[in-house]
Coordinates of C-alpha atoms and ligand atoms in Angstrom, one line a residue:
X19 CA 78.7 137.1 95.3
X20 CA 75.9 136.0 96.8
X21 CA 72.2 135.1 95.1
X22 CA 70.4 137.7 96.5
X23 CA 72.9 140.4 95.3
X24 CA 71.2 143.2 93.5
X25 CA 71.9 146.0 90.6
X26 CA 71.3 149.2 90.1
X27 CA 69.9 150.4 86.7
X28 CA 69.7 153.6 84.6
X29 CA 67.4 151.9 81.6
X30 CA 68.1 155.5 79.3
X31 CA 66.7 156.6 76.7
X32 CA 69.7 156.5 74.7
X33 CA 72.3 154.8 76.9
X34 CA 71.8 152.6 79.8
X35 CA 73.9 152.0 82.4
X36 CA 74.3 149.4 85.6
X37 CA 75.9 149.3 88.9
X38 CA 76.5 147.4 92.4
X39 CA 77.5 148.1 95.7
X40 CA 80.9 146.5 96.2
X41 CA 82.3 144.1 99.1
X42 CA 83.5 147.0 100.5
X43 CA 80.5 149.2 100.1
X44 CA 81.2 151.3 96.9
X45 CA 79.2 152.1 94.2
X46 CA 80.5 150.6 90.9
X47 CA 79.7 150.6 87.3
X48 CA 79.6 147.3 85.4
X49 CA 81.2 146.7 82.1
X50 CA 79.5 145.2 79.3
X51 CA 80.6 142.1 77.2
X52 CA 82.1 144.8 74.8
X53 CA 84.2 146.8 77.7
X54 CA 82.0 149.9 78.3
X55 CA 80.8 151.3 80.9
X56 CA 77.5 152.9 79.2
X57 CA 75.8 150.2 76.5
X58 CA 73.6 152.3 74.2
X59 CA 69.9 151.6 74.3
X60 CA 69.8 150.5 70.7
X61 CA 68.1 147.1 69.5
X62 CA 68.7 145.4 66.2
X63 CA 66.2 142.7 65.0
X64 CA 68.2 140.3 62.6
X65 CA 66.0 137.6 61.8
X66 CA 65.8 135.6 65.2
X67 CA 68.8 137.1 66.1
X68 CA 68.5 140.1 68.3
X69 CA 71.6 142.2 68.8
X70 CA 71.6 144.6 71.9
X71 CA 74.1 147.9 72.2
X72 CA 76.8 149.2 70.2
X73 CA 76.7 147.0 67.2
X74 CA 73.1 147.8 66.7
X75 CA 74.1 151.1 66.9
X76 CA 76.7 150.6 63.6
X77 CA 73.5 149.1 61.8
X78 CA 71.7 152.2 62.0
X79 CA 73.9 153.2 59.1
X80 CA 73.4 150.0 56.9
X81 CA 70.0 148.6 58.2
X82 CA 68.0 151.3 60.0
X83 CA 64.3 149.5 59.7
X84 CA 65.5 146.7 62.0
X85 CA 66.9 149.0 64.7
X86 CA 65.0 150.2 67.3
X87 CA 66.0 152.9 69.5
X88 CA 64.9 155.4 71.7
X89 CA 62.3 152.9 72.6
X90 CA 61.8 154.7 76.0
X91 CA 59.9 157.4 73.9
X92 CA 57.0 155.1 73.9
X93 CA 56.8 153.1 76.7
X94 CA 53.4 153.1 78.1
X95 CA 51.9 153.3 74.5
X96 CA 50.6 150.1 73.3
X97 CA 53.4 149.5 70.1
X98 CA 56.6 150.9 69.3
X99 CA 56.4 153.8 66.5
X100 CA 58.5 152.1 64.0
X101 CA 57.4 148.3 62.7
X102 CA 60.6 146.6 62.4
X103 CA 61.0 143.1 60.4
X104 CA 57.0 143.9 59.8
X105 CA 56.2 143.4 63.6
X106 CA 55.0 145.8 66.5
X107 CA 56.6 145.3 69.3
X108 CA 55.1 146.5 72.5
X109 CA 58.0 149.4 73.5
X110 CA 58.7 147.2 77.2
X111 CA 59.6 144.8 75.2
X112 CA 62.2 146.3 73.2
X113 CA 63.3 147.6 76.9
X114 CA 63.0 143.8 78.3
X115 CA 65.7 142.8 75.7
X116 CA 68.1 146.3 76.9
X117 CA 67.7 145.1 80.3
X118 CA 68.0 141.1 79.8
X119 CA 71.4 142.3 78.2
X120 CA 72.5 144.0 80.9
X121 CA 71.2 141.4 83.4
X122 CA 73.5 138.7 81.0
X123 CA 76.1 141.2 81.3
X124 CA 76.6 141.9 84.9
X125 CA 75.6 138.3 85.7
X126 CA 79.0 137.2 83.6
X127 CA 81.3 139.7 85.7
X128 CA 79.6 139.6 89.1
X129 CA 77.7 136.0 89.2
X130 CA 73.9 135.7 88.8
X131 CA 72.2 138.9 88.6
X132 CA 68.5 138.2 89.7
X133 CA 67.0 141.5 91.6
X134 CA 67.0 145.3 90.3
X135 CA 66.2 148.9 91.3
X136 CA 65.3 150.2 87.7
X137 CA 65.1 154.4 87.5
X138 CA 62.7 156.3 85.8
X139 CA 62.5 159.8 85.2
X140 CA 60.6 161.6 88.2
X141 CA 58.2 162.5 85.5
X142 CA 56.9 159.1 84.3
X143 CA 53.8 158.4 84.7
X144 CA 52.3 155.7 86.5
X145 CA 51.5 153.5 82.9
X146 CA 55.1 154.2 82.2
X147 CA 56.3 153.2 85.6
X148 CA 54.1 149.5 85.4
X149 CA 55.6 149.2 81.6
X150 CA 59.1 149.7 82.7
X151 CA 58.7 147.2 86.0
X152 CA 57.2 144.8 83.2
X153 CA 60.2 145.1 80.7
X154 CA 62.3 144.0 83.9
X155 CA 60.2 141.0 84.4
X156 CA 60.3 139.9 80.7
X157 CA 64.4 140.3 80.7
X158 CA 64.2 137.6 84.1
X159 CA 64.5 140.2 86.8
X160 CA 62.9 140.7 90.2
X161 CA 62.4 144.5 90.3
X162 CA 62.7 145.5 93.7
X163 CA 61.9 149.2 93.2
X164 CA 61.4 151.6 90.6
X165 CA 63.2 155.6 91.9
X166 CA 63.5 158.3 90.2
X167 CA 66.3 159.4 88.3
X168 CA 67.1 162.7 90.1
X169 CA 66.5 161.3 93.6
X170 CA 68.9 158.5 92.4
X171 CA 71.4 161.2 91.6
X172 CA 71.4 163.0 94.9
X173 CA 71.6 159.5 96.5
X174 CA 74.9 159.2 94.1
X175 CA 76.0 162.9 95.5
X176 CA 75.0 162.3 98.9
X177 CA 77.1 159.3 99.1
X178 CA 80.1 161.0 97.3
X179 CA 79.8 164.0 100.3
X180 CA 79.5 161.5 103.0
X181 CA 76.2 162.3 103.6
X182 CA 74.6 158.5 104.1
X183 CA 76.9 158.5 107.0
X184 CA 75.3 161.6 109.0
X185 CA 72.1 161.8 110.9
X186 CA 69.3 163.8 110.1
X187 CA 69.7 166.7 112.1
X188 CA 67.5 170.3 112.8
X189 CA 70.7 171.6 110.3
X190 CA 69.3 174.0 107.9
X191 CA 68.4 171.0 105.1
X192 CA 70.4 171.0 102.1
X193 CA 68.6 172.4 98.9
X194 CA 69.5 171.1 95.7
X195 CA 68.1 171.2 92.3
X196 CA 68.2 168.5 90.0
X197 CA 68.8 169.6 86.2
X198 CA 68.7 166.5 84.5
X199 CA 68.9 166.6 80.7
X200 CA 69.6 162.9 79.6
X201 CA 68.8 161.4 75.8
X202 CA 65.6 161.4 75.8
X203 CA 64.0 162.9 78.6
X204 CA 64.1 166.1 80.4
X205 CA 63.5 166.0 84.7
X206 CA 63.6 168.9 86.9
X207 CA 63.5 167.9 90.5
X208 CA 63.9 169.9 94.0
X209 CA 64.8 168.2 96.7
X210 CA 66.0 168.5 100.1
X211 CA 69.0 166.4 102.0
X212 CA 68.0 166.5 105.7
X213 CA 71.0 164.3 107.0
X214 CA 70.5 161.1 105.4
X215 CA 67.1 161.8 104.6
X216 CA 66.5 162.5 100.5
X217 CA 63.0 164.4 100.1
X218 CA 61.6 165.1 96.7
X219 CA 59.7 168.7 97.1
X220 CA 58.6 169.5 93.6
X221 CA 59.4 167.4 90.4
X222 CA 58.3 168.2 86.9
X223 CA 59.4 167.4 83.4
X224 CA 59.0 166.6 79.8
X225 CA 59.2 162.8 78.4
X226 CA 59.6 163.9 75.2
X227 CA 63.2 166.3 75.5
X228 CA 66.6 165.3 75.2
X229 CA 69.9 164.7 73.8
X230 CA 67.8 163.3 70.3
X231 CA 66.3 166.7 69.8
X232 CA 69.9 168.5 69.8
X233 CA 70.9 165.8 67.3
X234 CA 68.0 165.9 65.1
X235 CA 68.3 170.0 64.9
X236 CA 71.7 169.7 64.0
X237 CA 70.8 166.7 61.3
X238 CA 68.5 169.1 59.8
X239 CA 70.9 172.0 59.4
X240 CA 73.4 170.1 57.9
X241 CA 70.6 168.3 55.6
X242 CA 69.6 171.9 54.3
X243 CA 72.7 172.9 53.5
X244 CA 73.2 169.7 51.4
X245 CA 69.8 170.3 50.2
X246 CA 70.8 173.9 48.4
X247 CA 74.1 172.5 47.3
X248 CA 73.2 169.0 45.5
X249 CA 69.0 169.3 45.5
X250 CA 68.6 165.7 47.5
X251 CA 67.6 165.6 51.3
X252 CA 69.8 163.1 52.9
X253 CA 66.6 162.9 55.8
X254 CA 64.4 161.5 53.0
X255 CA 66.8 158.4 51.8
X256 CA 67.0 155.7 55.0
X257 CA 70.4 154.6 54.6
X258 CA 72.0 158.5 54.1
X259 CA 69.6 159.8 57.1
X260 CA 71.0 156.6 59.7
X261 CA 74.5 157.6 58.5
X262 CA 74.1 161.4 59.1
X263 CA 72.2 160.9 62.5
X264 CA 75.2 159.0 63.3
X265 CA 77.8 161.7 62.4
X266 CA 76.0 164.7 64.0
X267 CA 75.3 162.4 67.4
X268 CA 79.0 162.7 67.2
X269 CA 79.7 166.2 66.2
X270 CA 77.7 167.5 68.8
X271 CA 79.8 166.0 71.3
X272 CA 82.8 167.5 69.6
X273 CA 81.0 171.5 69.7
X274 CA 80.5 170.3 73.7
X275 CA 84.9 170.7 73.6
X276 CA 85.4 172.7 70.4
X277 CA 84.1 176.1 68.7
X278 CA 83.6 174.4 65.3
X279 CA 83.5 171.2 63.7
X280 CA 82.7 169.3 59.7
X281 CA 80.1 166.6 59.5
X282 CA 80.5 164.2 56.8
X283 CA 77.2 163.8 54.7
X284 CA 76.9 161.0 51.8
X285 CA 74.1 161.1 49.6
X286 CA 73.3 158.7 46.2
X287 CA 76.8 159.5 44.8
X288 CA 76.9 163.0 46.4
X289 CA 79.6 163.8 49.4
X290 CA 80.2 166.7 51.4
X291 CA 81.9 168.2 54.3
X292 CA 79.8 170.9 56.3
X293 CA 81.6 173.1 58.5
X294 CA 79.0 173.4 61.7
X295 CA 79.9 176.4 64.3
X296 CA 79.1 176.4 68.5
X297 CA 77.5 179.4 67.6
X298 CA 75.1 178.1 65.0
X299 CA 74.2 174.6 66.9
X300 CA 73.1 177.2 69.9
X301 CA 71.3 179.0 67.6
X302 CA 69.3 176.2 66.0
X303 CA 68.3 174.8 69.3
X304 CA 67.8 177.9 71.5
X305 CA 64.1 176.6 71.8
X306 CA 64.7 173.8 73.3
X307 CA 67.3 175.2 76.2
X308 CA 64.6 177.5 76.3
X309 CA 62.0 174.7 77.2
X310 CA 64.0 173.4 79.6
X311 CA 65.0 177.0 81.3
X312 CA 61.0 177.9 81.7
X313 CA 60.4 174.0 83.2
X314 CA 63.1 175.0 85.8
X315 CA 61.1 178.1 86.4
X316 CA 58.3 176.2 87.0
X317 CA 59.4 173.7 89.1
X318 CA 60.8 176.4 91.5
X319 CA 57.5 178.1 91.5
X320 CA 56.4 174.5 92.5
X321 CA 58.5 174.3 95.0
X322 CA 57.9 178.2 96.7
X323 CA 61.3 178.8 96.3
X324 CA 63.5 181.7 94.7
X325 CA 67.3 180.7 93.6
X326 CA 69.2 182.4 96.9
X327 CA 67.2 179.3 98.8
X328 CA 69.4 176.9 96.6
X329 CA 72.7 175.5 97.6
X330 CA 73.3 173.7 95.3
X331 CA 72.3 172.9 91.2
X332 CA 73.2 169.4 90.0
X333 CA 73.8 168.6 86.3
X334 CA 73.1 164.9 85.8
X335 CA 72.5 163.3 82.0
X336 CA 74.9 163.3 79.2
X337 CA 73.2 166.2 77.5
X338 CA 74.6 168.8 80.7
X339 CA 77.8 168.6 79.4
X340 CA 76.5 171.1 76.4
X341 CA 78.5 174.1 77.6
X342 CA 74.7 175.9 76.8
X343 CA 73.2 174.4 79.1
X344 CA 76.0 175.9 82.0
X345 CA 75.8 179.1 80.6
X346 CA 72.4 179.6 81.1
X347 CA 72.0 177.6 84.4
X348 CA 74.3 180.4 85.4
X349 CA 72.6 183.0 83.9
X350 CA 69.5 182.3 85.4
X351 CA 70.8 180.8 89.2
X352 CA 73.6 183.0 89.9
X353 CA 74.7 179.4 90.9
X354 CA 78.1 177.5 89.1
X355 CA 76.2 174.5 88.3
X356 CA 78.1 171.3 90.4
X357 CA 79.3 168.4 87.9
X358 CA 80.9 166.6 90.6
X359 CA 78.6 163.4 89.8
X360 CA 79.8 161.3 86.8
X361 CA 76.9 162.9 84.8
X362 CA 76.3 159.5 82.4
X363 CA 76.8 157.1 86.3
X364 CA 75.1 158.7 89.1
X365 CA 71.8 157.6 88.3
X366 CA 72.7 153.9 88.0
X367 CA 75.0 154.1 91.2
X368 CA 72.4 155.6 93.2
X369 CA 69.9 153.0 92.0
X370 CA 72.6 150.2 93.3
X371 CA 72.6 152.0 96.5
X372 CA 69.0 151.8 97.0
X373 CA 69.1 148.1 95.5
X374 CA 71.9 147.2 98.9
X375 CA 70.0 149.1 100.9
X376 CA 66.9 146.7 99.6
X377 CA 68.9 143.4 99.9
X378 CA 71.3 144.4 103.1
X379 CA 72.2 140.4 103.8
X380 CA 73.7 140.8 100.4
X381 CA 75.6 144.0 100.4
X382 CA 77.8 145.7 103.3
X383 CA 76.4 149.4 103.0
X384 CA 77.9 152.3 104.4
X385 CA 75.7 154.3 106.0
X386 CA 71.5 154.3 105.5
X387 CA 69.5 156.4 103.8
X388 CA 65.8 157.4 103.7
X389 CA 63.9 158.5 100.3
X390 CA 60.8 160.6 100.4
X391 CA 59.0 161.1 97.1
X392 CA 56.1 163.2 95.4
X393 CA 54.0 162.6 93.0
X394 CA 54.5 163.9 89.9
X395 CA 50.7 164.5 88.0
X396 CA 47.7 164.4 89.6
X397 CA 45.5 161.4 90.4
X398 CA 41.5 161.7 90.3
X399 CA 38.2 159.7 88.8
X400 CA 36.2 160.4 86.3
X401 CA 33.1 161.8 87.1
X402 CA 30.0 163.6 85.4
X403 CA 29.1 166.8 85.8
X404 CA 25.5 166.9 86.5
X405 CA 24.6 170.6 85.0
X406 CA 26.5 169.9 82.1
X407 CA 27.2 166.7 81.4
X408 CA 30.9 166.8 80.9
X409 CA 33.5 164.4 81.7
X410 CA 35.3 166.3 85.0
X411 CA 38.5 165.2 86.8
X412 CA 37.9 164.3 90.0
X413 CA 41.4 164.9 91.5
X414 CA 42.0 162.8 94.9
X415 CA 45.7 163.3 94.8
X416 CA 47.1 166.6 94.0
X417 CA 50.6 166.4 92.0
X418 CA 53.3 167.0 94.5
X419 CA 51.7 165.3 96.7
X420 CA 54.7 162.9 99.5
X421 CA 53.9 159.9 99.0
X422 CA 53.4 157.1 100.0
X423 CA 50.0 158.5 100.6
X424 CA 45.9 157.0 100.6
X425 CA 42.8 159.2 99.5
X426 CA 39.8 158.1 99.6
X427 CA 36.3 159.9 97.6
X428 CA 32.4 158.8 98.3
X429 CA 30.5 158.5 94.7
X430 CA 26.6 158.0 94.8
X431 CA 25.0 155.6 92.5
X432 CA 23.2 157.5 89.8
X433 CA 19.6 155.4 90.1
X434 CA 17.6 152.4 92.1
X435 CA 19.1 148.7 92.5
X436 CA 21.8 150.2 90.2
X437 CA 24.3 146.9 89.8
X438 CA 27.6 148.3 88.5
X439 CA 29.8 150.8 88.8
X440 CA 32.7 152.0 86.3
X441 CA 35.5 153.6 88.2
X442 CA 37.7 155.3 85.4
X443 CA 41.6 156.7 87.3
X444 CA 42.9 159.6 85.0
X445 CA 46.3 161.4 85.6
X446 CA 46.5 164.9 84.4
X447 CA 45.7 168.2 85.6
X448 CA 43.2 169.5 83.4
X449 CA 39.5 169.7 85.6
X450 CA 38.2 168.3 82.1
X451 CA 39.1 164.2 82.2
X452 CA 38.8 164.7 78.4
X453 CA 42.9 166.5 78.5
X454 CA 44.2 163.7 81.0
X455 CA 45.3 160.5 80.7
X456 CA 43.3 157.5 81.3
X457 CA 45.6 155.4 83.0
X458 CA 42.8 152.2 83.5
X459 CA 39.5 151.6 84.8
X460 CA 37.8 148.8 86.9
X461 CA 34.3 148.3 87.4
X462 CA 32.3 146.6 90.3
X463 CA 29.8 144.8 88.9
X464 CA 27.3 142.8 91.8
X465 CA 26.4 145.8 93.4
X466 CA 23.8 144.9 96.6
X467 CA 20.5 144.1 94.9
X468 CA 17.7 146.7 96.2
X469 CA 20.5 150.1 96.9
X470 CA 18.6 153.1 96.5
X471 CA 19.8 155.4 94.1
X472 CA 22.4 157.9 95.7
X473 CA 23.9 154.9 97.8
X474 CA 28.2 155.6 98.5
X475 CA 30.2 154.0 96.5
X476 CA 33.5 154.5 97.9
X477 CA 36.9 154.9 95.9
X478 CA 40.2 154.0 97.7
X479 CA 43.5 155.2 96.2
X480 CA 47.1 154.0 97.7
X481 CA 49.8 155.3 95.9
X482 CA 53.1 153.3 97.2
X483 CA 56.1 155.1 97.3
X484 CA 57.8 153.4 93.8
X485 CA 55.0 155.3 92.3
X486 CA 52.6 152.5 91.5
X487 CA 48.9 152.8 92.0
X488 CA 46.2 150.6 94.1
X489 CA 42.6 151.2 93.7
X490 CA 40.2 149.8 96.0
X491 CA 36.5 150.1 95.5
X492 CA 33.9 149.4 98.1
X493 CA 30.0 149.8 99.3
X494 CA 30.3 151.1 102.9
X495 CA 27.6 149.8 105.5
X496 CA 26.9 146.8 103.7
X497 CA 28.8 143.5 104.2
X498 CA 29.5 143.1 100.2
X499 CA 32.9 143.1 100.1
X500 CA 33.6 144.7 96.7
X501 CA 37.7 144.6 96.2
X502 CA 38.6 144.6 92.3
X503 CA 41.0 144.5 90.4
X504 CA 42.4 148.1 88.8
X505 CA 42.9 147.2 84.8
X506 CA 45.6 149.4 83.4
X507 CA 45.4 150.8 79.7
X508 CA 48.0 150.0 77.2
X509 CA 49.8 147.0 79.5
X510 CA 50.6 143.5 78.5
X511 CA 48.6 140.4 80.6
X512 CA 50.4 138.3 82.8
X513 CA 50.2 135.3 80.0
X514 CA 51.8 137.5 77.3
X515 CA 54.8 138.5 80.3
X516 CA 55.4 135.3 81.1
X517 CA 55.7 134.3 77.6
X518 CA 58.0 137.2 76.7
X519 CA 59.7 136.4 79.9
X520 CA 60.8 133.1 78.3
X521 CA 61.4 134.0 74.9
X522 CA 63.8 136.5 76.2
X523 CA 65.7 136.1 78.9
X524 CA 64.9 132.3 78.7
X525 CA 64.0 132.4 82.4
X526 CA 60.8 130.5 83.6
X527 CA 58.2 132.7 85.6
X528 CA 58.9 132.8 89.5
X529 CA 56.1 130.4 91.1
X530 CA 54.0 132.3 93.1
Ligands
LIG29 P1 72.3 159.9 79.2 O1 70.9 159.3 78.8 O2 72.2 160.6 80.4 O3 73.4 158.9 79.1 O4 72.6 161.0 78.1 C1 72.9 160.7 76.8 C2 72.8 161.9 75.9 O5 73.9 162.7 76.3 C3 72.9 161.6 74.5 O6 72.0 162.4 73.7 C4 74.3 162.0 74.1 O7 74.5 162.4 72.8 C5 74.5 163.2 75.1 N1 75.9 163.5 75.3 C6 76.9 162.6 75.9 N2 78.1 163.3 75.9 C7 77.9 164.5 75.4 C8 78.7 165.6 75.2 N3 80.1 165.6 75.5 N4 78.2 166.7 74.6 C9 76.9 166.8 74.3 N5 76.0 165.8 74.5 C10 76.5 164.6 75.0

C-alpha cells in the first residue's frame, strides 16, 4: 500500500472503530492486534505501561482507578474527570493514545498508516472538534478532515445503494434521518442525498447520552435490589462497582435478544444472582428513549419537515439495536427504521471513503461524492449591552447554518485613541453570552494611535467545512493590518502537542 494511503476513523465513546478503501475500491474494517473488528475505547495506565482496548477493559474489574474510559465525555474540558495514577490527563490525550493504537494497528496489517478522517458527532462543538484533531496529532497522524458521524453513515449507505455512482439529478432528493445512538453520545441528523451529493439540513444532539446511561440505570437497579437483600451498595465499593458495570454492559446486550436475563453481583463476601426483565430495563430507562424521541422532534421541527417527507430512518450506533429504540422509532415515524448499515461500521467506513476520496493517488474509488454540512450551535461575539450592561450574544452565524460559510460584524470602539480590542467568540444560543460557551478570545492590541471613539472594528468569521473556526479581526480604512491569532479555551499549545506527540506515538512533529 502506498504512503499516502489513508483511514477512516470512528474515535467512540465506547468503541472505536477503523477502516480503508480497498484496491478494489471497498470499504473495509481493520482488525486489531487482538482480532476485532471494534477495539473498545478503554485506557489503562500501568505504571509507564499504557494498555489500550480490551484488556483494559478486564482491569476495570480488578484496577478501576487506572482505567480510563469514556474519555470522549470530556474532550474539550481541560482534564479528564477521574485522576488516574494521581495525574490529570488532558481528555485528547487519553483519545491520542485510542487513536495511536489504532494507527499501530492498521499500520501492522495494511503498511504505514500516516493520514486520517476522524468523525465526530454532528453535535460537537468547535473546542471538541480542535481537541479531537489534536488527539490525532499526538497519536502521529495527519488529520485530513474531521465529518460528522451521521453524514459518515449516509456516505456508508449511499455507497451500499450505489448511490456514489449516480449523478445528482432534479430527482426528488432522498430524505433520510439519521438516529444515531452510540456509547456515549446521542446525534440526530437530516439530511438529503441529491445523487451523489450528501447535504446535512438540520443536525442536533446531546454529548452527554448513550449506551453508558442504559448501563448505569440497569447497574443501579440491580445494586438496589442487592442493597435491600445484604444492606451493602456494590456502586459504593470500586472493585464490586467495575465488576457489576461489567456484567450489566453485558446483560443489556442479552435483553437486546432475550425477554429476561440474571446479572451476577459480588459484594465483600456477599453473592447474588438478580433476575432482570426487558420489561423492567424499559422501564427504568424510559427517560432517556424519551430524551432522545423529543430531540428527534426537534430536529424535524429544525428541519420544516413532518415524517410523510421522510424516506428513509437510519439506525446507526451500537445502542439502536435496543429493540426500544425500534419500537418507538415506529411508533412515532410510521417508518420501519432501515438497519441495513453495520450499525457499530458505517461510521468508520464512511470516514475511509471520504479519507480515498481525500488522498485519490492512493485509493481507486468508485464513484465521487460531495458533502454539504451545517453548523450545529450558533456562532456570535460577545458584546455589551449599552442600556443594561449585560453580556449579550452577538450571533453572526445562526446554527444550521451550510457551511462552509464567512460572516462578517462592524464593532465601534467604546472611547478616544482606544488601543485594544478584546474579541470574545461564544457558541450557544442563549441572547445572554453568560449561558454559551466561550469557545476563545483574541484581542488586537496596537490599535491606530489617534481613532476617535466609535471607529469600526471589524470581526471576520470563516467557518471551514470540517467545522473549525477562523477569526479575523481588522480596522477598515486604515492601512494597519490587524490579523490575530484566535486563542481557543481549554486546548493544549503546540509545545505540549509536540511533546505528547512524541511520548506517544514516538513520532517526531512534521517540519513545517
Ligand atoms: P458504538 O459507540 O456505536 O459502538 O455503540 C456502543 C454502544 O452500543 C455501547 O454502549 C454498547 O453497550 C451498545 N451495544 C452494542 N451492542 C448492543 C446490543 N446488542 N444491545 C444493546 N446495546 C448494544
Amino acid at each position: 500500500m502506498s504512503d499516502d494511503a489513508a483511514v477512516g476513523i470512528d474515535l467512540g465513546t465506547t468503541y472505536s472503530v477503523v477502516a480503508r478503501v480497498d484496491a478494489s475500491g471497498y470499504p473495509e474494517t481493520l482488525v486489531n492486534a487482538e482480532g476485532d473488528r471494534i477495539t473498545p475505547s478503554a485506557v489503562l495506565f500501568d505504571g509507564d505501561d499504557v494498555i489500550v482496548g480490551k484488556e483494559a477493559v478486564k482491569a476495570m474489574a480488578a484496577e478501576a482507578d487506572n482505567v480510563a474510559e469514556c474519555s470522549k465525555r470530556d474532550v474539550g474540558h481541560q482534564v479528564f474527570h477521574k485522576v488516574i495514577g494521581g495525574k490529570q490527563y488532558p481528555p485528547e490525550v487519553i483519545e491520542a493514545w485510542i487513536l495511536n493504537k489504532l494507527r499501530v494497528d492498521a499500520s501492522a496489517q495494511i503498511g504505514p498508516v500516516r493520514k486520517a478522517v476522524i468523525t465526530v458527532p454532528a453535535y460537537f462543538d468547535e473546542v471538541r472538534r480542535k481537541a479531537t484533531q489534536d488527539a490525532g496529532y499526538m497519536a502521529g497522524l495527519d488529520v485530513l478532515d474531521i465529518i460528522n458521524e451521521p453524514t459518515a453513515a449516509a456516505v456508508a449507505y449511499g455507497y451500499q445503494k450505489g448511490l456514489l455512482e449516480k449523478v445528482a439529478t432534479a430527482e426528488k432528493p432522498l430524505r433520510i434521518l439519521v438516529y444515531d445512538l452510540g456509547g456515549g453520545t446521542f446525534d440526530v441528523t437530516v439530511m438529503e442525498i441529491h445523487g451523489n451529493r450528501f447535504v446535512t439540513v438540520a443536525t442536533d444532539g446531546d454529548v452527554r447520552l448513550g449506551g453508558h446511561d442504559w448501563d448505569q440505570r440497569l447497574v443501579d437497579v440491580v445494586a438496589e435490589a442487592f442493597l435491600r437483600d445484604h444492606y451493602v451498595d456494590p456502586r459504593e465499593d470500586r472493585a464490586a462497582a467495575g465488576k457489576l458495570w461489567l456484567e450489566c454492559e453485558d446483560a443489556k446486550r442479552t435483553l437486546s435478544a432475550r425477554s429476561k436475563t440474571t446479572i451476577a453481583c459480588d459484594c465483600q463476601g456477599r453473592v447474588a444472582r438478580i433476575e432482570v426483565t426487558r420489561a423492567r430495563f424499559e422501564e427504568a430507562t424510559r427517560d432517556l428513549l424519551d430524551r432522545t424521541r423529543f430531540t428527534v422532534g426537534q430536529t424535524l421541527a429544525a428541519a420544516r419537515l413532518r415524517w410523510n417527507q421522510i424516506d428513509r430512518l437510519l439506525l446507526v450506533g451500537g445502542s439502536t439495536r435496543m429493540p426500544m429504540v425500534r419500537a418507538m422509532l415506529r411508533e412515532i415515524s410510521g417508518l420501519e427504521p432501515d438497519g441495513s448499515v453495520a450499525a457499530d461500521e458505517a461510521v468508520a467506513q464512511g470516514a475511509a471513503l471520504r479519507a480515498a476520496q481525500l488522498v485519490p493517488q492512493a485509493h481507486r474509488l468508485k464513484g465521487q461524492f460531495k458533502i454539504k454540512n451545517v453548523n450545529s450551535h450558533s456562532l456570535g461575539v460577545v458584546g455589551v449591552d449599552r442600556a443594561t450592561g449585560r453580556r449579550r450574544n452577538g450571533i453572526l452565524i445562526p446554527r444550521n447554518t451550510p457551511i462552509p460559510v464567512a460572516a462578517r460584524r462592524v464593532f465601534t470602539t467604546q472611547k478616544d485613541s482606544q488601543r485594544s480590542i478584546l474579541v470574545q467568540v461564544v457558541e450557544g444560543e442563549s441572547a445572554s453570552a453568560d449561558e454559551c460557551t466561550e469557545i476563545g478570545k483574541c484581542s488586537v492590541r496596537q490599535l491606530p494611535p489617534g481613532l476617535p471613539a466609535g471607529s469600526p472594528i471589524e470581526v471576520q468569521f470563516q467557518y471551514k467545512p470540517d467545522g473549525r473556526l477562523k477569526v479575523r479581526v481588522s480596522v477598515p480604512d486604515t492601512s494597519a493590518r490587524l490579523e490575530t491569532e484566535f486563542a481557543r479555551e481549554n486546548t493544549l499549545s503546540q509545545e505540549h502537542l509536540d511533546g505528547w506527540r512524541r511520548y506517544i506515538s514516538g513520532l517526531e512533529p512534521p517540519r513545517t
